[in-house]
PDB file of C-alpha atoms in Angstrom:
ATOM      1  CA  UNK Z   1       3.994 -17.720  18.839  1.00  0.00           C
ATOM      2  CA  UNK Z   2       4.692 -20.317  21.460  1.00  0.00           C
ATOM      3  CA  UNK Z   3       8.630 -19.979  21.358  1.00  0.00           C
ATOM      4  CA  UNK Z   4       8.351 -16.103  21.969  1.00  0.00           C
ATOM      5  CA  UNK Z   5       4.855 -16.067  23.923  1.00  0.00           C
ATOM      6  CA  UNK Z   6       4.393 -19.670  25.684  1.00  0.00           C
ATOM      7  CA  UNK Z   7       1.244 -19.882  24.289  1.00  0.00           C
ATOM      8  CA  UNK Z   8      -0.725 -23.317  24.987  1.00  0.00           C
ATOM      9  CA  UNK Z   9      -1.830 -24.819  21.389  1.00  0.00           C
ATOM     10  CA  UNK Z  10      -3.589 -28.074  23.524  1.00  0.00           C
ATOM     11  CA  UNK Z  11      -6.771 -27.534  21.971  1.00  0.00           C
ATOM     12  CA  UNK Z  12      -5.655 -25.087  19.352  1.00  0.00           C
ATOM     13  CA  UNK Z  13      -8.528 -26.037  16.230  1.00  0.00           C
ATOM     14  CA  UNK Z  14      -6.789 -27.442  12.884  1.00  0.00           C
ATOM     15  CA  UNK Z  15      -7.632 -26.979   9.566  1.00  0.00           C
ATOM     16  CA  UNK Z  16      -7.540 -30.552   9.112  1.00  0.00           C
ATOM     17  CA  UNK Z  17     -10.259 -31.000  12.061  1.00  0.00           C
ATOM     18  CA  UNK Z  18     -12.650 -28.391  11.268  1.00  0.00           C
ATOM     19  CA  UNK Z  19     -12.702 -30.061   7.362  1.00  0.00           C
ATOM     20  CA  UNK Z  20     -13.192 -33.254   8.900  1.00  0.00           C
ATOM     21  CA  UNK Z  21     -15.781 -32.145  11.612  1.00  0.00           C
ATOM     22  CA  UNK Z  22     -17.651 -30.480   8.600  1.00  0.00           C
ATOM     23  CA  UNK Z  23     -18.036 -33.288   6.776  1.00  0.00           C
ATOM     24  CA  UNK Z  24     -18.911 -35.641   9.395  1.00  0.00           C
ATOM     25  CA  UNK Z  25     -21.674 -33.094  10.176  1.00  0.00           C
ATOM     26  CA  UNK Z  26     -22.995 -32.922   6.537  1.00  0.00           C
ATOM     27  CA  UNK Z  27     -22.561 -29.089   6.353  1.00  0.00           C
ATOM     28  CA  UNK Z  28     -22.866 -28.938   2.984  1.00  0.00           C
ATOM     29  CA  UNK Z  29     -23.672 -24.947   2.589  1.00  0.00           C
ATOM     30  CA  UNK Z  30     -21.337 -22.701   2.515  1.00  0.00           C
ATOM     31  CA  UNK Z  31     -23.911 -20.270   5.264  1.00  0.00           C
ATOM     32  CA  UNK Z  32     -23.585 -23.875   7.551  1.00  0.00           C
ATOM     33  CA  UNK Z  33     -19.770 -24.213   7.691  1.00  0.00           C
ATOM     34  CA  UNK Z  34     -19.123 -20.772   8.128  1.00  0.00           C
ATOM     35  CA  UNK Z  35     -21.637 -20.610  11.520  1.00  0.00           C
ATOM     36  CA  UNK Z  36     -19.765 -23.566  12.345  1.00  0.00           C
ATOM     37  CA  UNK Z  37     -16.135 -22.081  11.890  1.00  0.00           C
ATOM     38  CA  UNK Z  38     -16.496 -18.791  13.517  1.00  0.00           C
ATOM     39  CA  UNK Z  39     -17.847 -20.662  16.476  1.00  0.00           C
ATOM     40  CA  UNK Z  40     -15.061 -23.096  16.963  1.00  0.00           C
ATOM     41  CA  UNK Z  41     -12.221 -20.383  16.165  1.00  0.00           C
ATOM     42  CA  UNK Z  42     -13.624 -17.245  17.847  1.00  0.00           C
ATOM     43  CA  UNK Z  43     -13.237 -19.373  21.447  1.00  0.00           C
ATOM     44  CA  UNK Z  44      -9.855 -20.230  20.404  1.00  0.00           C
ATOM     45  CA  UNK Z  45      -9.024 -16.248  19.748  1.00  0.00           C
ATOM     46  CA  UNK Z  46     -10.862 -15.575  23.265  1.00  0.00           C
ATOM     47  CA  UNK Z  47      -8.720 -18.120  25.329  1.00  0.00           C
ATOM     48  CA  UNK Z  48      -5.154 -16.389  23.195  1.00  0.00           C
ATOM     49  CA  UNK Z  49      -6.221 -13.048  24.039  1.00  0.00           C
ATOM     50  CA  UNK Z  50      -6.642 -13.594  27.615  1.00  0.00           C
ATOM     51  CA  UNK Z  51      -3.136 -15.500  27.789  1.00  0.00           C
ATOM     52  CA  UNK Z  52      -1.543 -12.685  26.264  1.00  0.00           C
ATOM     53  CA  UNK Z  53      -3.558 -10.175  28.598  1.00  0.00           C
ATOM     54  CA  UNK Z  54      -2.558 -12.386  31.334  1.00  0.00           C
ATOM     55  CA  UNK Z  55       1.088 -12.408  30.041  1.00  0.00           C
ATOM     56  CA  UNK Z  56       0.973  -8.900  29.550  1.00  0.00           C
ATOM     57  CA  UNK Z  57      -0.267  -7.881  33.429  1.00  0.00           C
ATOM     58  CA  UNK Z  58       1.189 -10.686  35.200  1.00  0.00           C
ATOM     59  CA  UNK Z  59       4.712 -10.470  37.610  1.00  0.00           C
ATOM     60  CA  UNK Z  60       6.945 -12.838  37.226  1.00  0.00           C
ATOM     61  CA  UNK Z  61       7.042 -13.738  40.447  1.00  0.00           C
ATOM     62  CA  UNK Z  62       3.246 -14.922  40.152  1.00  0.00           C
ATOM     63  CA  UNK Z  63       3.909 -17.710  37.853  1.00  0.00           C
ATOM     64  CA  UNK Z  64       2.192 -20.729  38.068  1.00  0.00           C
ATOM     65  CA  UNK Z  65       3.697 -24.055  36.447  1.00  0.00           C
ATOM     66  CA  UNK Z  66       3.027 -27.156  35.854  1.00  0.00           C
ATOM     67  CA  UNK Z  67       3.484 -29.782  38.381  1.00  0.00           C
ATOM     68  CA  UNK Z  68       7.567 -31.187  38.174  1.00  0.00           C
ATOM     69  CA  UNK Z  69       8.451 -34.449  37.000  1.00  0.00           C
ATOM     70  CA  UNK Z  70       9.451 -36.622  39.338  1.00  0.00           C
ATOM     71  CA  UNK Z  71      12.241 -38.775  37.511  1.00  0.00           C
ATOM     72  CA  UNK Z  72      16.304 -38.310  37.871  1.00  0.00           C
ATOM     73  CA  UNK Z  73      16.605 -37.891  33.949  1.00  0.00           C
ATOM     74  CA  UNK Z  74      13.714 -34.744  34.075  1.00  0.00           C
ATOM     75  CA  UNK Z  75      15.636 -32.792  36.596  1.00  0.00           C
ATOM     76  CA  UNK Z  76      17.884 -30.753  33.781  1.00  0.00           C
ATOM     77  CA  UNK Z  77      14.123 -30.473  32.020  1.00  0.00           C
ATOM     78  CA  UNK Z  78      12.782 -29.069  35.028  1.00  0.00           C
ATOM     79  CA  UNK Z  79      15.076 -26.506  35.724  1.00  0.00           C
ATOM     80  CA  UNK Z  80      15.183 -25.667  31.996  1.00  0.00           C
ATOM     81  CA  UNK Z  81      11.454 -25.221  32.142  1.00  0.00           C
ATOM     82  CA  UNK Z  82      11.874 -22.683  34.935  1.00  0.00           C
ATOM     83  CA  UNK Z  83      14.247 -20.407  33.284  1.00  0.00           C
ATOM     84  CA  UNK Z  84      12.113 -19.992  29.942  1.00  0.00           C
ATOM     85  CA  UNK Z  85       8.347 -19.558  31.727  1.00  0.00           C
ATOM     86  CA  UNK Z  86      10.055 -17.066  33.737  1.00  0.00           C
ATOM     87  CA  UNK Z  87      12.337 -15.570  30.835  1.00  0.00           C
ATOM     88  CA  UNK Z  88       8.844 -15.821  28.875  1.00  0.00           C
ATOM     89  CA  UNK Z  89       6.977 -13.484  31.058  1.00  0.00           C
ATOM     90  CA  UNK Z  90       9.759 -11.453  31.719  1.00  0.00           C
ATOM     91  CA  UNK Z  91       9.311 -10.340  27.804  1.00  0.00           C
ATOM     92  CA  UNK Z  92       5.546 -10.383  27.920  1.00  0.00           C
ATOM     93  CA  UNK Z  93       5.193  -7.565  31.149  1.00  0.00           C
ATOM     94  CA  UNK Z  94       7.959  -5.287  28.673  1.00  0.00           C
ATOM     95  CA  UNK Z  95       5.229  -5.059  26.464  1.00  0.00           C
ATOM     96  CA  UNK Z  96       1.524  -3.858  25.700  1.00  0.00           C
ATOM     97  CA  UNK Z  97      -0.920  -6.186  25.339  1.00  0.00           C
ATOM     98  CA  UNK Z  98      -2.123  -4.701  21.441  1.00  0.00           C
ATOM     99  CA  UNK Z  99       1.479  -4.460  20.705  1.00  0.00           C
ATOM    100  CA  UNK Z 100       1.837  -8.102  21.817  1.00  0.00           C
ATOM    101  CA  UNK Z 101      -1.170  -9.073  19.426  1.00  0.00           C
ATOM    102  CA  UNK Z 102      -0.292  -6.821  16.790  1.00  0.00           C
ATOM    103  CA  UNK Z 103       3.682  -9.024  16.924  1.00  0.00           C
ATOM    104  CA  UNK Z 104       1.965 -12.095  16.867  1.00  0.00           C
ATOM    105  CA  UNK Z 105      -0.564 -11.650  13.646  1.00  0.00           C
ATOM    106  CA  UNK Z 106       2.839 -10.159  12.209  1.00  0.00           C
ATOM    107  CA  UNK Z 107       4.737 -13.101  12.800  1.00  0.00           C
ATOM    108  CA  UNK Z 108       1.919 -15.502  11.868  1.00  0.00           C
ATOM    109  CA  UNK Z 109       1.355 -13.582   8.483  1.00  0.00           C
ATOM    110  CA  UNK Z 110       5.037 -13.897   7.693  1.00  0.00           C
ATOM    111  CA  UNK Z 111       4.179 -17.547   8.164  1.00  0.00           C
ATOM    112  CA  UNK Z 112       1.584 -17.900   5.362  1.00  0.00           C
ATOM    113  CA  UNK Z 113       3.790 -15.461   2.999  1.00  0.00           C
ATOM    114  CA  UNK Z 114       6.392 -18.360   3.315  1.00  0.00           C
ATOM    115  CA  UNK Z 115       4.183 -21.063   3.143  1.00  0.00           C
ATOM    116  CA  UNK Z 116       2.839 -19.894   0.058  1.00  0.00           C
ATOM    117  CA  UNK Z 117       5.953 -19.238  -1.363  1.00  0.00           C
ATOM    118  CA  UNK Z 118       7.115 -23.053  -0.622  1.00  0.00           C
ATOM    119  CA  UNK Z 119       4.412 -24.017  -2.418  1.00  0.00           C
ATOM    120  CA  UNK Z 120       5.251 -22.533  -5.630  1.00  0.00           C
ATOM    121  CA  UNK Z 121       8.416 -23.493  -5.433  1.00  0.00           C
ATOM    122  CA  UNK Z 122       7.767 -27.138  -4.658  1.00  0.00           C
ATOM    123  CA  UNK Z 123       4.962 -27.700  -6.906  1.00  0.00           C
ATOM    124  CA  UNK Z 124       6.209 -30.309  -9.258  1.00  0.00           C
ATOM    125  CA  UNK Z 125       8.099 -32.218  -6.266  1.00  0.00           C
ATOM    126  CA  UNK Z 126       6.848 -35.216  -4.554  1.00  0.00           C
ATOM    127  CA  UNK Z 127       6.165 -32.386  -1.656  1.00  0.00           C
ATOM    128  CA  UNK Z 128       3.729 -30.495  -3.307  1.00  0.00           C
ATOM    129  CA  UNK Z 129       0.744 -31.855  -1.443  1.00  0.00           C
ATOM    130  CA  UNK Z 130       2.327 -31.579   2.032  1.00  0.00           C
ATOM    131  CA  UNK Z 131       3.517 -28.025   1.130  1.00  0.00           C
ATOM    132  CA  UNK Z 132      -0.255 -27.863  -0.369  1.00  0.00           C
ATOM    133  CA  UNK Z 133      -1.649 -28.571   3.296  1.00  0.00           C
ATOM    134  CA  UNK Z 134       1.395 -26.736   5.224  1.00  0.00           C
ATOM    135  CA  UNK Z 135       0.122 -23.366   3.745  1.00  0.00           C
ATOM    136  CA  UNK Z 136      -3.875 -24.466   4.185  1.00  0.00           C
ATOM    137  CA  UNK Z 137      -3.017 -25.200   8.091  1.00  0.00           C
ATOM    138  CA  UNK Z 138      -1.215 -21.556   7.885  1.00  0.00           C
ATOM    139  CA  UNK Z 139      -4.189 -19.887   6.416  1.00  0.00           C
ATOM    140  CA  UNK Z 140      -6.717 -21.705   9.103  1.00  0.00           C
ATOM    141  CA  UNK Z 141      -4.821 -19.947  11.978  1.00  0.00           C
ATOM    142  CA  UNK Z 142      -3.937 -16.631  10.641  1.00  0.00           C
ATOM    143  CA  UNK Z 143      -8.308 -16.504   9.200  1.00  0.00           C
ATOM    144  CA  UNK Z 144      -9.242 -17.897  12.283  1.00  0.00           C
ATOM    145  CA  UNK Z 145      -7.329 -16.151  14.999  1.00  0.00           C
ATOM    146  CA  UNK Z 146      -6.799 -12.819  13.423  1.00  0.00           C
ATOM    147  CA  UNK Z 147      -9.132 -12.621  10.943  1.00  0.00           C
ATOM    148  CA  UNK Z 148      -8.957 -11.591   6.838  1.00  0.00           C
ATOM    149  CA  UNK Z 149     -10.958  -8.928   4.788  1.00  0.00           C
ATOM    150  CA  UNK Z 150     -11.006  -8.071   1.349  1.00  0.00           C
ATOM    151  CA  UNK Z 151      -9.408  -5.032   0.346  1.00  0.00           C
ATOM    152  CA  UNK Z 152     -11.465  -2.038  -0.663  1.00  0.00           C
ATOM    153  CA  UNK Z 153      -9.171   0.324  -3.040  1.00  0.00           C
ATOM    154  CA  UNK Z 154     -10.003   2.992  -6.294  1.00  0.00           C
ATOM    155  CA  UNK Z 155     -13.469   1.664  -5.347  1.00  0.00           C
ATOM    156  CA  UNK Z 156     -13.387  -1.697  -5.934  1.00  0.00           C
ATOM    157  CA  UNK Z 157     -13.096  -4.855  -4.101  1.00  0.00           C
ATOM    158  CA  UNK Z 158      -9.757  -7.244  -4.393  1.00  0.00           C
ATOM    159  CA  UNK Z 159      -9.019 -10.690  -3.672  1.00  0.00           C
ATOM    160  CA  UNK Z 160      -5.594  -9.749  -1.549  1.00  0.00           C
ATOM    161  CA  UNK Z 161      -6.281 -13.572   0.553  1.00  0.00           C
ATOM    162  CA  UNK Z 162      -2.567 -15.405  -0.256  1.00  0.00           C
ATOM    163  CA  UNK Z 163      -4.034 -18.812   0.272  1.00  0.00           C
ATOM    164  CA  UNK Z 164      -6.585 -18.011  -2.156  1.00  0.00           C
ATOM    165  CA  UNK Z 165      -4.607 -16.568  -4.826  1.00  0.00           C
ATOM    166  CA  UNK Z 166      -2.292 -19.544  -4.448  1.00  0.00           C
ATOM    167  CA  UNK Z 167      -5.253 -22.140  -5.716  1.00  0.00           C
ATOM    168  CA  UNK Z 168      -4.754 -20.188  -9.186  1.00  0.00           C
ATOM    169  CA  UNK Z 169      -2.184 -21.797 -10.828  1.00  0.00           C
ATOM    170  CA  UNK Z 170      -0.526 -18.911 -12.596  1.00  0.00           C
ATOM    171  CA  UNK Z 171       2.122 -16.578 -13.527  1.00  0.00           C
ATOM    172  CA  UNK Z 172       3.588 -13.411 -15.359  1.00  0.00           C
ATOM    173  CA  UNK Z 173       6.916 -14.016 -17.620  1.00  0.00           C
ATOM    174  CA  UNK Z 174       8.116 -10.987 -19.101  1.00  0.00           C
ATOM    175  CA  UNK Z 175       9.414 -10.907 -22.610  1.00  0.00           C
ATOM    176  CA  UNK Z 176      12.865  -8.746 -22.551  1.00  0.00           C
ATOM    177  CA  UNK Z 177      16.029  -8.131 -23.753  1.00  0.00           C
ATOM    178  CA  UNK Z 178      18.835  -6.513 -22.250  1.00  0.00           C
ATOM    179  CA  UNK Z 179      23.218  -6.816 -22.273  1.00  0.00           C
ATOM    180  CA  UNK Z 180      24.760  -8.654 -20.074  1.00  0.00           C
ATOM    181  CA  UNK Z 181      27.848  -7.337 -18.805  1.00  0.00           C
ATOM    182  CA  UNK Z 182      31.334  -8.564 -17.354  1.00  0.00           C
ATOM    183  CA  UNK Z 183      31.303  -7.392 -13.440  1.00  0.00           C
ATOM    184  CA  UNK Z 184      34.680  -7.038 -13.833  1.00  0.00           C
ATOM    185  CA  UNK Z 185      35.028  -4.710 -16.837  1.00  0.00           C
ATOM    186  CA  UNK Z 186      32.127  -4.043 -17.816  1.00  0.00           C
ATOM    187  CA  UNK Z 187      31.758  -5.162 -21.375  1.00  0.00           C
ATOM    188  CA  UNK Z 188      29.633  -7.803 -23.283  1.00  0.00           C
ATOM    189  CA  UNK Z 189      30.892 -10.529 -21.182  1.00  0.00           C
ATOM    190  CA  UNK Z 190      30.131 -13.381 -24.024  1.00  0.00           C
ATOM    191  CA  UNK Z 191      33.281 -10.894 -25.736  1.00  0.00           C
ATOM    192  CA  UNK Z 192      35.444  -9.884 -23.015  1.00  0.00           C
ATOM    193  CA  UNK Z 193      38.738 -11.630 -21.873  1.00  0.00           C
ATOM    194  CA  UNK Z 194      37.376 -13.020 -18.800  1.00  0.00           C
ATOM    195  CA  UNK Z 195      36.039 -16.687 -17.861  1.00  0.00           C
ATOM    196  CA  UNK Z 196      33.835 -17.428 -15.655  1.00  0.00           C
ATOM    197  CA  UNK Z 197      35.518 -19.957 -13.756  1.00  0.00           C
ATOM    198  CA  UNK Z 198      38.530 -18.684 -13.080  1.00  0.00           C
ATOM    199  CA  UNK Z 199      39.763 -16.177 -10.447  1.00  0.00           C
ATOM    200  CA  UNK Z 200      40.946 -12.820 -10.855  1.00  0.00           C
ATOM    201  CA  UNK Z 201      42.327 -10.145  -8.824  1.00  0.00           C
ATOM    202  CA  UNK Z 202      40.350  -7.145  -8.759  1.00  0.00           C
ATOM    203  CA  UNK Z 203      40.399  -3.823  -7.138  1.00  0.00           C
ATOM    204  CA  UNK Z 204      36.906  -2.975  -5.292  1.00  0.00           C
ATOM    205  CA  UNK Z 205      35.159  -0.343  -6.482  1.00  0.00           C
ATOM    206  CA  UNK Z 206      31.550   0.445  -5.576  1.00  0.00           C
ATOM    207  CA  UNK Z 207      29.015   2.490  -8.242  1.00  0.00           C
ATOM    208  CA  UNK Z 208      27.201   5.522  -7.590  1.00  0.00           C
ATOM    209  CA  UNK Z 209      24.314   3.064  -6.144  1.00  0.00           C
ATOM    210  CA  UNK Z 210      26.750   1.532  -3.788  1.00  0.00           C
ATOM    211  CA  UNK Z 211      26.854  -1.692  -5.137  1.00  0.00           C
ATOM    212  CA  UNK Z 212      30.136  -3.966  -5.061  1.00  0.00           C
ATOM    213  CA  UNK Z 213      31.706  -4.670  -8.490  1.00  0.00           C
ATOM    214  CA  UNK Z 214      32.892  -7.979  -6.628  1.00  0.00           C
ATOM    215  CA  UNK Z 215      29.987  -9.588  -5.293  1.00  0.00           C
ATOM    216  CA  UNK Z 216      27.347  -7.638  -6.623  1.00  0.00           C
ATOM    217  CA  UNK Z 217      25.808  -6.655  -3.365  1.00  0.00           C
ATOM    218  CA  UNK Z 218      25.694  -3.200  -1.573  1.00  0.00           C
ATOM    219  CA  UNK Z 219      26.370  -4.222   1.993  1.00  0.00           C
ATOM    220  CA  UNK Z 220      29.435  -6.527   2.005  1.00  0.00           C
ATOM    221  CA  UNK Z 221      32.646  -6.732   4.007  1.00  0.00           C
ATOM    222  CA  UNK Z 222      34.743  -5.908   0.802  1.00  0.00           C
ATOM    223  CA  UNK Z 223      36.676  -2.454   1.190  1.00  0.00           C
ATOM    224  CA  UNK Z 224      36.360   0.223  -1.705  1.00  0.00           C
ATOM    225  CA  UNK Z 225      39.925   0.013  -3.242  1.00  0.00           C
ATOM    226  CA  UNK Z 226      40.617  -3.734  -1.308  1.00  0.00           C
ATOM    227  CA  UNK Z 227      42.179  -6.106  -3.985  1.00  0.00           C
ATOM    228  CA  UNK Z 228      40.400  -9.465  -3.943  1.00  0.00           C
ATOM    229  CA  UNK Z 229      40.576 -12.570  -6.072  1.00  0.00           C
ATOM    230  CA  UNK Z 230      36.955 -12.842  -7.407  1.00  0.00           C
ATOM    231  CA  UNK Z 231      35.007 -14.595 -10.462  1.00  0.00           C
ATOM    232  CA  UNK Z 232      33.420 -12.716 -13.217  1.00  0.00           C
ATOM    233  CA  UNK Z 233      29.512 -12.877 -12.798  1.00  0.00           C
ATOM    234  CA  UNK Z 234      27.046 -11.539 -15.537  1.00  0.00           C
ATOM    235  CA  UNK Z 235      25.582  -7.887 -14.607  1.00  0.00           C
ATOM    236  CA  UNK Z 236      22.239  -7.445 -16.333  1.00  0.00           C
ATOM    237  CA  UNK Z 237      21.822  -3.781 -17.639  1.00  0.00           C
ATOM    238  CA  UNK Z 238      19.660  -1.746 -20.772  1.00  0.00           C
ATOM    239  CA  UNK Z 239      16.631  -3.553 -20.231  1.00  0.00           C
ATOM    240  CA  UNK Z 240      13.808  -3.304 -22.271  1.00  0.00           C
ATOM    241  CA  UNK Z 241      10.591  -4.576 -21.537  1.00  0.00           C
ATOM    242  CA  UNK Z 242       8.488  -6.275 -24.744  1.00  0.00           C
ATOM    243  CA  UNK Z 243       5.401  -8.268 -23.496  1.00  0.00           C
ATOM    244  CA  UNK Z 244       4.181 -10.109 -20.163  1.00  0.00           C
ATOM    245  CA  UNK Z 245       2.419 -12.918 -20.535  1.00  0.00           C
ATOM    246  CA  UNK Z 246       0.348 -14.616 -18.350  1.00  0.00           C
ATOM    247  CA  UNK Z 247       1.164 -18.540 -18.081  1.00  0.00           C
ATOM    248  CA  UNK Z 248       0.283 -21.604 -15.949  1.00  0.00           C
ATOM    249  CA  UNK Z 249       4.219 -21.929 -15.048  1.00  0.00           C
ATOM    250  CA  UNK Z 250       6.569 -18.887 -14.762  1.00  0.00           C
ATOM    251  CA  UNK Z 251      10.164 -19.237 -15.027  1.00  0.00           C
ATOM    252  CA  UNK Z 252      10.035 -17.275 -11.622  1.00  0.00           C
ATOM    253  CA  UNK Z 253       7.884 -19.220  -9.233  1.00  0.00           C
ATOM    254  CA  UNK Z 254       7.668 -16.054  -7.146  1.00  0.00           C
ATOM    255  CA  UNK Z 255       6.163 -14.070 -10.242  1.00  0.00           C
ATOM    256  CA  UNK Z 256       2.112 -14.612  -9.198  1.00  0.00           C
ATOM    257  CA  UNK Z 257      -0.672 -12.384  -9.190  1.00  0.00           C
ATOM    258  CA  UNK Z 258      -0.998 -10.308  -6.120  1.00  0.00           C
ATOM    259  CA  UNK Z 259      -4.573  -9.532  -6.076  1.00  0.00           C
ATOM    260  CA  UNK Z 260      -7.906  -9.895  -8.553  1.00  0.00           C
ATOM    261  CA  UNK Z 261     -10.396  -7.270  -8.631  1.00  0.00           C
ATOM    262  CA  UNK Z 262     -13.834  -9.056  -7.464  1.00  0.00           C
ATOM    263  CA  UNK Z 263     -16.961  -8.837  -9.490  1.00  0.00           C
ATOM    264  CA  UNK Z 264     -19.160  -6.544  -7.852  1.00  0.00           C
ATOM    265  CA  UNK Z 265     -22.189  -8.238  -8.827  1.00  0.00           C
ATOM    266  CA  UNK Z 266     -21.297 -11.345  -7.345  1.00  0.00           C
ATOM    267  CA  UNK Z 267     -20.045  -9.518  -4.372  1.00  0.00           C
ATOM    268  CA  UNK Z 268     -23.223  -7.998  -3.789  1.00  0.00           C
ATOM    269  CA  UNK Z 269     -25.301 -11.745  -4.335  1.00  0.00           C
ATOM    270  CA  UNK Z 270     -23.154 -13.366  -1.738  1.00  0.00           C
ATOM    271  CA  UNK Z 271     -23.672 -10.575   0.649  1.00  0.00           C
ATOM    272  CA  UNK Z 272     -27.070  -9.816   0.133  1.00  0.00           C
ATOM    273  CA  UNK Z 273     -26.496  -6.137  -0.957  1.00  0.00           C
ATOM    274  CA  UNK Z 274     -23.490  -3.755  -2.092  1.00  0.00           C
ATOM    275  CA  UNK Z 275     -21.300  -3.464   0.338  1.00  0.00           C
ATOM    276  CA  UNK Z 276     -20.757   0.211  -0.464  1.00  0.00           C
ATOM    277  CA  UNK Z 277     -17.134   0.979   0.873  1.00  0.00           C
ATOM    278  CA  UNK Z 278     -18.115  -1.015   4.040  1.00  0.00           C
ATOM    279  CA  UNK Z 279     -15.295  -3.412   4.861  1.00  0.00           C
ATOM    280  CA  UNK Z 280     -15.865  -6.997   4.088  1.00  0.00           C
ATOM    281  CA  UNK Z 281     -14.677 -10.279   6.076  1.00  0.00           C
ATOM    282  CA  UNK Z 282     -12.940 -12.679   4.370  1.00  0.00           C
ATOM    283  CA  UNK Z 283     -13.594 -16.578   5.968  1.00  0.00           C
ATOM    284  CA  UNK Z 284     -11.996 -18.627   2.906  1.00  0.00           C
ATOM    285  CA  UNK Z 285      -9.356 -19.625   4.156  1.00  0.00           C
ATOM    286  CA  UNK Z 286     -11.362 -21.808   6.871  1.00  0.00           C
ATOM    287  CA  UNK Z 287     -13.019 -23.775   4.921  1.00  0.00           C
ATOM    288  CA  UNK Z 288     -12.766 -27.117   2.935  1.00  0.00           C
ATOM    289  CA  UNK Z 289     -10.451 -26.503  -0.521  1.00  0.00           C
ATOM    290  CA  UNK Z 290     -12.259 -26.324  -3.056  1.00  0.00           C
ATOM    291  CA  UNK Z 291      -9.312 -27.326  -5.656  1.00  0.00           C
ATOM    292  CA  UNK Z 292      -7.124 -25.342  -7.758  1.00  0.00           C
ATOM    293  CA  UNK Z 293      -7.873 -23.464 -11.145  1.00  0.00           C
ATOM    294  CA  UNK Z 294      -5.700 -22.718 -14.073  1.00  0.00           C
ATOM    295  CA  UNK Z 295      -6.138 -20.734 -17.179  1.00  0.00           C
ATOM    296  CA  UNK Z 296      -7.129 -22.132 -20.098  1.00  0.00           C
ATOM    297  CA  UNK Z 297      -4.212 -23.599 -22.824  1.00  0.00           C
ATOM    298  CA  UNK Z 298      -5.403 -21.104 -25.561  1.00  0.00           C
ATOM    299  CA  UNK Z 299      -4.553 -18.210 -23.272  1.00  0.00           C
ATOM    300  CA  UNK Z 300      -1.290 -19.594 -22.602  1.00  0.00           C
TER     301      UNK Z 300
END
């Protein structure tokens, strides 16, 4: 956002602040913090809105920058400086100020998907905490500047909110069996002729879905019929599917439950009434974590 927009994160709120202001201020309620929250963050979506509408409406030629600096060794800075603010708005006036907005919640949504991600993957490193709080600062901008709801589908409410969903520590692994097959020749490959450390010559040939018997990929520089010295890989095939279970950690630390139908009754207790189709704001993600959950063992 501030590589491809310029935009000025000087007093940009943190989720680190706001849990820190809310416990200095004793708001202990969950009505309290969330007054508190929407106030600090919906001045903070004002003042990026009107830099993008400014961005957005502005020439080029109107810039105004910040004073220069005034030493030798700032001169290359300066003129460096110059060339992006200008190269910066440049961009901004070749687009529409809700297409601008629209890019920039994409972007920062993208952000949290990867954060997440890191997460699971790093979860029983010594970075699991700062990858905890990475993703929780994440959340706290894309909540507070965009804003979340929950998803109303088949008439019923879901949890869709990533940062949520993240706090629940678990998985699916699938039960399976299937044959795995020489890419070079397409038999069992724990009984075919070839090892898998050594290099053969092979003629490329692609399959009917365009996939590379070399690498395995369907967009590759190899040429259909091109001989190329290659190593065997395994090529899953004749899967069949026996169980899923769900499990505190899946093989696949990607494998995680995408959303969780919400209990209407409580739905309708926190919001003082069934919300009836209506759509629903989501503020989680701004507030103080409130730990992670797992299932119990005798599920596992």
């Amino acid at each position: 956002m501030a590589l491809t927009w310029g935009l000025g994160y000087s007093g940009m709120p943190s989720w680190e602040i706001t849990t820190e202001s809310i416990r200095r201020q004793g708001l202990l309620s969950m009505k309290a913090q969330q007054e508190y929250l929407l106030r600090v963050w919906s001045r903070e979506k004002l003042r990026l809105r009107r830099e993008v509408y400014r961005r957005t409406h502005a020439s080029p030629l109107n810039i105004k920058l910040p004073a220069p600096r005034t030493s030798r060794t700032s001169k290359l800075f300066n003129q460096g400086y110059v060339v992006l603010a200008k190269g910066l708005d440049v961009y901004a006036c070749d687009h529409k100020e809700p297409e601008a907005w629209r890019s920039l919640e994409e972007m920062a949504r993208n952000s949290l998907a990867r954060a997440v991600d890191a997460f699971n993957f790093l979860e029983d490193t010594d970075l699991s905490e700062l990858a905890h709080l990475h993703a929780h600062k994440v959340a706290a901008l894309v909540g507070g500047v965009f804003g979340c709801n929950v998803e109303c589908s088949d008439g019923s409410y879901w949890d869709i909110c990533q940062l949520s969903l993240m706090h629940r520590r678990c998985g699916m692994s699938a039960g399976f069996t299937a044959t795995r097959r020489c890419s070079l020749c397409n038999d069992d490959i724990d009984l075919c002729a070839h090892l898998l450390d050594t290099l053969y010559e092979v003629q490329v040939q692609r399959g009917s879905d365009g996939r590379c018997n070399v690498c395995g990929r369907d967009s590759c520089p190899h040429a259909d019929g091109e001989a190329v010295l290659a190593y065997p890989h395994p090529v899953m095939s004749d899967f069949e599917l026996h169980e899923v279970s769900l499990v505190r950690r899946p093989r696949d630390p990607l494998a995680r439950i995408s959303k969780l139908e919400l209990d209407p009754d409580l739905l309708a207790r926190t919001l003082g009434g069934s919300p009836d189709g209506r759509d629903v704001s989501c503020y989680r993600c701004l507030h103080p974590c409130e730990g992670f959950t797992s299932i119990p063992m005798e599920i596992c």
